[in-house]
Structure formats: structure tokens, C-alpha cells
XYZ file of C-alpha atoms in Angstrom:
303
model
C 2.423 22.404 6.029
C 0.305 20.925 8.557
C -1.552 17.357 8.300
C -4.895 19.560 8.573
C -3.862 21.071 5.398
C -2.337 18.288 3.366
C -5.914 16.614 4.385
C -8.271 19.626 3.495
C -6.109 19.560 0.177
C -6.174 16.374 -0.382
C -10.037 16.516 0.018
C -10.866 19.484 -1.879
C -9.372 17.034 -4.740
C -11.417 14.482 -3.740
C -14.844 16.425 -4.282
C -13.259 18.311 -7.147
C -12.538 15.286 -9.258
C -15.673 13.334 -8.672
C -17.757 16.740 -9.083
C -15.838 17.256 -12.781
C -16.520 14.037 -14.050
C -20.433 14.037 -12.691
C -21.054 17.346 -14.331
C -19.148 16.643 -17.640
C -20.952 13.469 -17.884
C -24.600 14.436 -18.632
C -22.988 17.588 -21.025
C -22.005 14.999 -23.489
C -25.720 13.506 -23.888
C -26.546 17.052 -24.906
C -23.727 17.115 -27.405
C -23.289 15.615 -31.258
C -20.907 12.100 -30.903
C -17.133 13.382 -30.541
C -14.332 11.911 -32.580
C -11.016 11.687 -31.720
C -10.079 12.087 -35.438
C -11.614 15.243 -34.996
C -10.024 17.149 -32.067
C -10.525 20.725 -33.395
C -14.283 20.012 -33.981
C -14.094 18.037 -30.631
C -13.025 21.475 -28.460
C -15.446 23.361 -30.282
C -18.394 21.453 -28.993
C -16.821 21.126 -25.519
C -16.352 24.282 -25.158
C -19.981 25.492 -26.475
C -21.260 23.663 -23.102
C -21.224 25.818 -20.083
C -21.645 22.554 -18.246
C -18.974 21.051 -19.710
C -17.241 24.053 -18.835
C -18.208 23.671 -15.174
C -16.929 20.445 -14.794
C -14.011 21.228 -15.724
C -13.492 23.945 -13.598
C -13.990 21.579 -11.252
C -11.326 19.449 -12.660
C -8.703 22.566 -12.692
C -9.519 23.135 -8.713
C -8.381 19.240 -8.445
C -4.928 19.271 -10.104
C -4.255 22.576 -8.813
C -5.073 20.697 -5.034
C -2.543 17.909 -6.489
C 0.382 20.284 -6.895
C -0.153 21.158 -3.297
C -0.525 17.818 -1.502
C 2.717 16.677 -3.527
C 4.979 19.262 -2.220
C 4.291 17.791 1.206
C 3.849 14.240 0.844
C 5.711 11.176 -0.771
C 3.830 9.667 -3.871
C 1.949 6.786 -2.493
C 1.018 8.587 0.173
C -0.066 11.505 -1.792
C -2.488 8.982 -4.213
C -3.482 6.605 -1.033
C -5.200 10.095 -0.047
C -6.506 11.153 -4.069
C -7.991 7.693 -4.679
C -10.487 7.754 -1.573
C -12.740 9.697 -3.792
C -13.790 6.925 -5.730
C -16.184 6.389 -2.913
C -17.933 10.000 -3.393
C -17.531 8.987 -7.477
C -19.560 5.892 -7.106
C -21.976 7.304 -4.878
C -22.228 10.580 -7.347
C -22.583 8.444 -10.549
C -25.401 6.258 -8.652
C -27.360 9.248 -7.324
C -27.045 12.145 -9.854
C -26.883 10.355 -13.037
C -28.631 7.359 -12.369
C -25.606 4.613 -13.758
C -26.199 1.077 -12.445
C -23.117 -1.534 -12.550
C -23.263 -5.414 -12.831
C -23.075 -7.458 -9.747
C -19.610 -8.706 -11.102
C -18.680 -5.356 -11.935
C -19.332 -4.155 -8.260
C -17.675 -6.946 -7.393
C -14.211 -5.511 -9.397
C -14.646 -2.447 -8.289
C -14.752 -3.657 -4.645
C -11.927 -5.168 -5.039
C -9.699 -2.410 -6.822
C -11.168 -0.118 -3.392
C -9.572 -3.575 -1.356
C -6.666 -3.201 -3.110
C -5.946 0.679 -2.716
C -6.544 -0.067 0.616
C -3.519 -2.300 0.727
C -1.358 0.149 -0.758
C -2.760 3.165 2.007
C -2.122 0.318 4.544
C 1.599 0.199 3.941
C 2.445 3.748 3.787
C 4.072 5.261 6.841
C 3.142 8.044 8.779
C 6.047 9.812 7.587
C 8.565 9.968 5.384
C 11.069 11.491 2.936
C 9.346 13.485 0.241
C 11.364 14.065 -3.620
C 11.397 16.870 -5.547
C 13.464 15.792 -8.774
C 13.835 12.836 -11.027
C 16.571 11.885 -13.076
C 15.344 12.896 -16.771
C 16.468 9.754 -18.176
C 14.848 7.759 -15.979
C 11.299 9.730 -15.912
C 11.717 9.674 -20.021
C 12.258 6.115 -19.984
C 9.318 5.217 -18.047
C 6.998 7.551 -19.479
C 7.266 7.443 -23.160
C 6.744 3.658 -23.588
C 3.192 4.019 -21.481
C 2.031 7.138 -23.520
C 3.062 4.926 -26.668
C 1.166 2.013 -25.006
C -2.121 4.422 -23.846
C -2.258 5.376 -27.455
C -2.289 2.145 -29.316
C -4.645 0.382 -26.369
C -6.631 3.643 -26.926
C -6.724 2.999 -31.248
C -7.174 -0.970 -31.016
C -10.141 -0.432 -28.920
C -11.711 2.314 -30.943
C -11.735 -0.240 -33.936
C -12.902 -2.651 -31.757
C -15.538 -1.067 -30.767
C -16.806 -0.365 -34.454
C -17.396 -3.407 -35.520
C -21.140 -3.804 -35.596
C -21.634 -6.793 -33.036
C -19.202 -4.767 -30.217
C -20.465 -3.614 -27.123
C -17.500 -2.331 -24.876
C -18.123 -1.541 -21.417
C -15.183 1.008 -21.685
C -12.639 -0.959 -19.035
C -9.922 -0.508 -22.552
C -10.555 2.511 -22.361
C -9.983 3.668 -18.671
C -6.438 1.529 -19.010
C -5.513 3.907 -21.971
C -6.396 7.039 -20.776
C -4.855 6.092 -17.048
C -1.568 5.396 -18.399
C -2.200 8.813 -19.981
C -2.983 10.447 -16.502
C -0.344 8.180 -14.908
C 2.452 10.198 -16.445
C 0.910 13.631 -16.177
C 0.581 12.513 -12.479
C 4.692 12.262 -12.525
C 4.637 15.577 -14.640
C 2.771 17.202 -11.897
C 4.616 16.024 -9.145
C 7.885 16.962 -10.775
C 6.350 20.790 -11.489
C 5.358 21.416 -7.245
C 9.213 20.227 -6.402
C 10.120 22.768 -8.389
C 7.964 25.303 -7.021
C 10.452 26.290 -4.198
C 11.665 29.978 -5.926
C 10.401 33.239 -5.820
C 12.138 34.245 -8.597
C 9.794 33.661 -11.879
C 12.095 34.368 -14.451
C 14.602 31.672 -12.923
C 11.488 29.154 -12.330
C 9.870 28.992 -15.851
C 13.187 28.799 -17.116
C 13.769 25.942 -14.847
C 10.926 24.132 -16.085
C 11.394 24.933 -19.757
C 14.896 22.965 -19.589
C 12.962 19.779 -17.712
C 10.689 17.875 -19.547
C 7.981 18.467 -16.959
C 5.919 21.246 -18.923
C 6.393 19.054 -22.747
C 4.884 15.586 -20.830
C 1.642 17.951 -19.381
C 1.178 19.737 -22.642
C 1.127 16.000 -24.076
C -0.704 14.528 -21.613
C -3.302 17.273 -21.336
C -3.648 17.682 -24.912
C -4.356 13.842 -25.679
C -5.786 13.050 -22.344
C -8.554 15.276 -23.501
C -9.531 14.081 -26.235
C -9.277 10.965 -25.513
C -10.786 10.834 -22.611
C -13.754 12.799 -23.399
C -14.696 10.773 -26.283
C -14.501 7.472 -23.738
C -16.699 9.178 -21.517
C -19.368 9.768 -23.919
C -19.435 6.700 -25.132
C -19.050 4.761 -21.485
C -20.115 4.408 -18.030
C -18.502 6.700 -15.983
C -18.924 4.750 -12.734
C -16.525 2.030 -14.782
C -14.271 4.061 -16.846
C -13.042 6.545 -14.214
C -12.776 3.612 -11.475
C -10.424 1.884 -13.894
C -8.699 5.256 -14.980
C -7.952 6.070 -11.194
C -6.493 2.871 -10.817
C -4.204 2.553 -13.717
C -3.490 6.349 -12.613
C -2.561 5.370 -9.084
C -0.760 1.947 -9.736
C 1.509 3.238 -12.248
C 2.260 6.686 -10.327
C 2.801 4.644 -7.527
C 5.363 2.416 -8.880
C 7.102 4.122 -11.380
C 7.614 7.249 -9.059
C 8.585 5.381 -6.279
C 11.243 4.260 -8.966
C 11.950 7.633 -11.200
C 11.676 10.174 -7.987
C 13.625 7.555 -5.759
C 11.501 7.600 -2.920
C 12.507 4.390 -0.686
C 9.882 1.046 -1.027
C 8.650 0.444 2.798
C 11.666 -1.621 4.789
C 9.390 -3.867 6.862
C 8.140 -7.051 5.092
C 4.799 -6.794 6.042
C 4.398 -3.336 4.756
C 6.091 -4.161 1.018
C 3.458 -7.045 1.110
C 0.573 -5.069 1.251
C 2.199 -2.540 -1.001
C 2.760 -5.455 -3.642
C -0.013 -7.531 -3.281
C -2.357 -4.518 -3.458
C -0.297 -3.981 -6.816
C -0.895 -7.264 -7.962
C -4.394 -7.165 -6.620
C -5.466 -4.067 -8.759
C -3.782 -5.029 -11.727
C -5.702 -8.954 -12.051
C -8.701 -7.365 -11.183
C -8.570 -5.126 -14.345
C -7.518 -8.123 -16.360
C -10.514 -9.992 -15.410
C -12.949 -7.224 -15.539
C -15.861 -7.434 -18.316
C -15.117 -5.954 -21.465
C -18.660 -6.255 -23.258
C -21.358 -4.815 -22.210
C -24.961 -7.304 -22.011
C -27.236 -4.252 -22.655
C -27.671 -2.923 -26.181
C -25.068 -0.851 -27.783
C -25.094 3.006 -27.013
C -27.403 5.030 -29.399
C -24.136 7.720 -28.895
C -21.204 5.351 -29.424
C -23.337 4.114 -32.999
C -23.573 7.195 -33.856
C -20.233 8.029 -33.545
C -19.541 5.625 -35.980
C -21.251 6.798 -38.847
């Protein structure tokens, strides 16, 4: 596959993803407050939204662009190319439906883009792309951040009912990115094994990996969970953060569980540390309360 096509790929995801999120955005004002203790009543409602249904469409074109730009790229690359788009999400979000950040959070966010940048800046042109991690490795990595998404995910949640709360939704974009983070690995795991013509033999390939159990998981959870977030938060903060958690951890812990080298030259594992390091303070110091009043939608998901 040529560069042309990794990049038209690669960009199709791009618009895709920010396009999702923009339209699902304003088709949760129209819609009753979600619950996540509620996830049957929850896909009603989402599903009962034909723009809800459009974005994520949208969303569907994007992973489906992710399987593709994975076969043919290592993982850092592949996610130095997918995280770009926070630059049309930004823009989007400003534009269409009319979110303003705080100085400090434009601040963060400018230094998360910074950051990315880093990691972009020590990728090679080329290099050697997996296709297969070892199970027990993948299985290790992945279960303790879905356990750790979930619990960040319920702590904030009761946070954010107490009646003086205010989150700006930064918890929540963690959670939901670990979330992402391993269906990102899931995903990648699924296009290296997309090399057979042979159906029978391929589902039957994935059915003995745990590649298809950690999407159904992830997509299942990720859902909810991330719906509910974005109807109660900003989405030019929550999906910022989400991306990054998303790319950090796919970024290390696939370079780890798919065994694809870290760059040899000291200047290049520099940038791809520090930009690590970089992304992961700046979420630490982000703010985590909102100044403005609570959301009419988040209150009244509490009652």
C-alpha cells in the first residue's frame, strides 16, 4: 500500500472522528439525561436520534479507516497520523457548536498537541510493522486498564453528584481513553489477522484470540460510558483528553505487547519519552472543576 493511501486513510479517519463526535454532540441536548445504570434505556434513546445515528456512522467510517492504516504502518506511527485530527476537532467544536475553553485549558491542550508532536517527531520513515501479540502479554496489559477505566469512570460519577461538584469532564476522558486504548490494541490485532481469503479459517482464527472478546468489551462499555460523559461535558475537553490517553497508552503498551522495536537513536527515544511524560503531567495538572454553573443536563441526571 502506497504512502498516498496510508495518508488518504489515515485522513478519512481524521474527518470521520471529529465529524462523529460534532454531530453526536448536539443529539444529546435533544435527548432525556442518560445513565449508565441504565444502558438498555440508554440505546433506546440513542438510537431514536437519527443524528445520533449519523454521527456514528461517521464514527464506523473511522475505525473501519483504522483497520486499514494498521495493516501498513507500525503503532506510533499509525496514531502520530490519527491524533492530527484534534486540530479539525477543536476547530469543529469552536465553530459548529459554539464550546469555548479556559485560557489554562487552551493552554493544556496546546501542550498535549506539543507533546504528540514529540512522539510524530521520533517515528521513522519506515519501519517493521506487527501483526500478532503474545496473548499473555496483550491480557496482562489490558485487563488492569479496563479495571482501572471502570473504577476512574464510577469514582467520578459519584463525584460528580455531590451537589457543590462541577467537573469539567478531564476524569472522564482518562476513563473512557483507557477504554479506547485497548480496543485500539484489539483493532490492531484484528487487521494483522486480516491476511486470508479463507473466511471460515479467519473467524475461526479470531474466535480462538482474544481480539473479538476485548472489542465486544470495549465497544459495549465504551458506549455507554462515553456517551453519558459527553452529555454531560465539553467535548472540546473530553475527547482531547480521550485521544490522548488513547494514543499514549496504545503507543506504549503496543510498542511493548506487539514488539515493535523503541527508536535506537537517543535523540529519537527522547522525544518519544519526553512527549510521554509531557502528555501524561499535562493531564495531571489539567482543571477538574468547572468555574461556570453546573450543567442543567448533568443535574438532571442526577435526580
Amino acid at each position: 500500500m502506497g504512502l498516498r493511501r496510508r495518508l488518504v486513510a489515515a485522513l478519512l479517519e481524521n474527518v470521520a472522528y471529529s465529524t462523529g463526535f460534532v454531530l453526536e454532540k448536539p443529539a444529546h441536548s435533544a435527548l432525556p439525561p442518560l445513565s449508565t445504570t441504565r444502558p438498555a434505556r440508554l440505546l433506546r434513546l440513542l438510537l431514536g436520534s437519527p443524528l445520533w445515528l449519523a454521527g456514528s456512522a461517521a464514527l464506523a467510517a473511522g475505525f473501519a479507516a483504522q483497520l486499514v492504516v494498521y495493516r501498513t504502518l507500525p503503532i506510533a506511527a499509525a496514531q502520530g497520523l490519527f491524533v492530527s485530527g484534534l486540530v479539525l476537532l477543536l476547530l469543529l467544536s469552536s465553530r459548529v457548536l459554539g464550546e469555548r475553553t479556559s485560557g489554562r485549558e487552551r493552554a493544556g491542550i496546546g501542550l498535549i498537541l506539543c507533546a504528540l508532536v514529540m512522539v510524530v517527531a521520533s517515528l521513522r520513515g519506515h519501519g517493521d510493522v506487527s501483526r500478532t501479540a503474545a496473548t499473555g502479554t496483550l491480557l496482562a496489559i489490558c485487563l488492569p486498564a479496563l479495571v482501572a477505566g471502570v473504577l476512574l469512570y464510577g469514582a467520578t460519577e459519584r463525584r460528580a453528584r455531590r451537589p457543590e461538584a462541577s467537573v469539567t469532564g478531564v476524569e472522564y476522558g482518562v476513563a473512557v481513553g483507557l477504554l479506547y486504548g485497548v480496543s485500539s490494541l484489539a483493532i490492531k490485532g484484528v487487521s494483522g489477522l486480516l491476511t486470508t481469503d479463507h473466511l471460515g479459517a479467519l473467524a475461526l482464527t479470531l474466535l480462538r484470540g482474544p481480539y473479538p472478546y476485548l472489542l465486544l468489551f470495549t465497544g459495549a462499555a465504551g458506549l455507554v460510558l462515553s456517551q453519558t460523559a459527553l452529555q454531560r461535558c465539553r467535548a472540546s475537553l473530553i475527547v482531547p483528553v480521550c485521544t490522548t490517553v488513547t494514543c499514549v497508552f496504545t503507543v506504549v503498551c503496543g510498542t511493548v505487547s506487539f514488539g515493535e522495536p523503541l527508536p535506537h537513536e537517543p535523540w529519537r527515544l527522547a522525544l518519544r519519552l519526553g512527549g510521554t511524560a509531557l502528555a501524561v503531567c499535562v493531564l495531571l495538572t489539567l482543571p477538574r472543576h468547572d468555574a461556570a454553573h453546573p450543567d442543567p443536563v448533568r443535574e438532571g441526571s442526577d435526580r
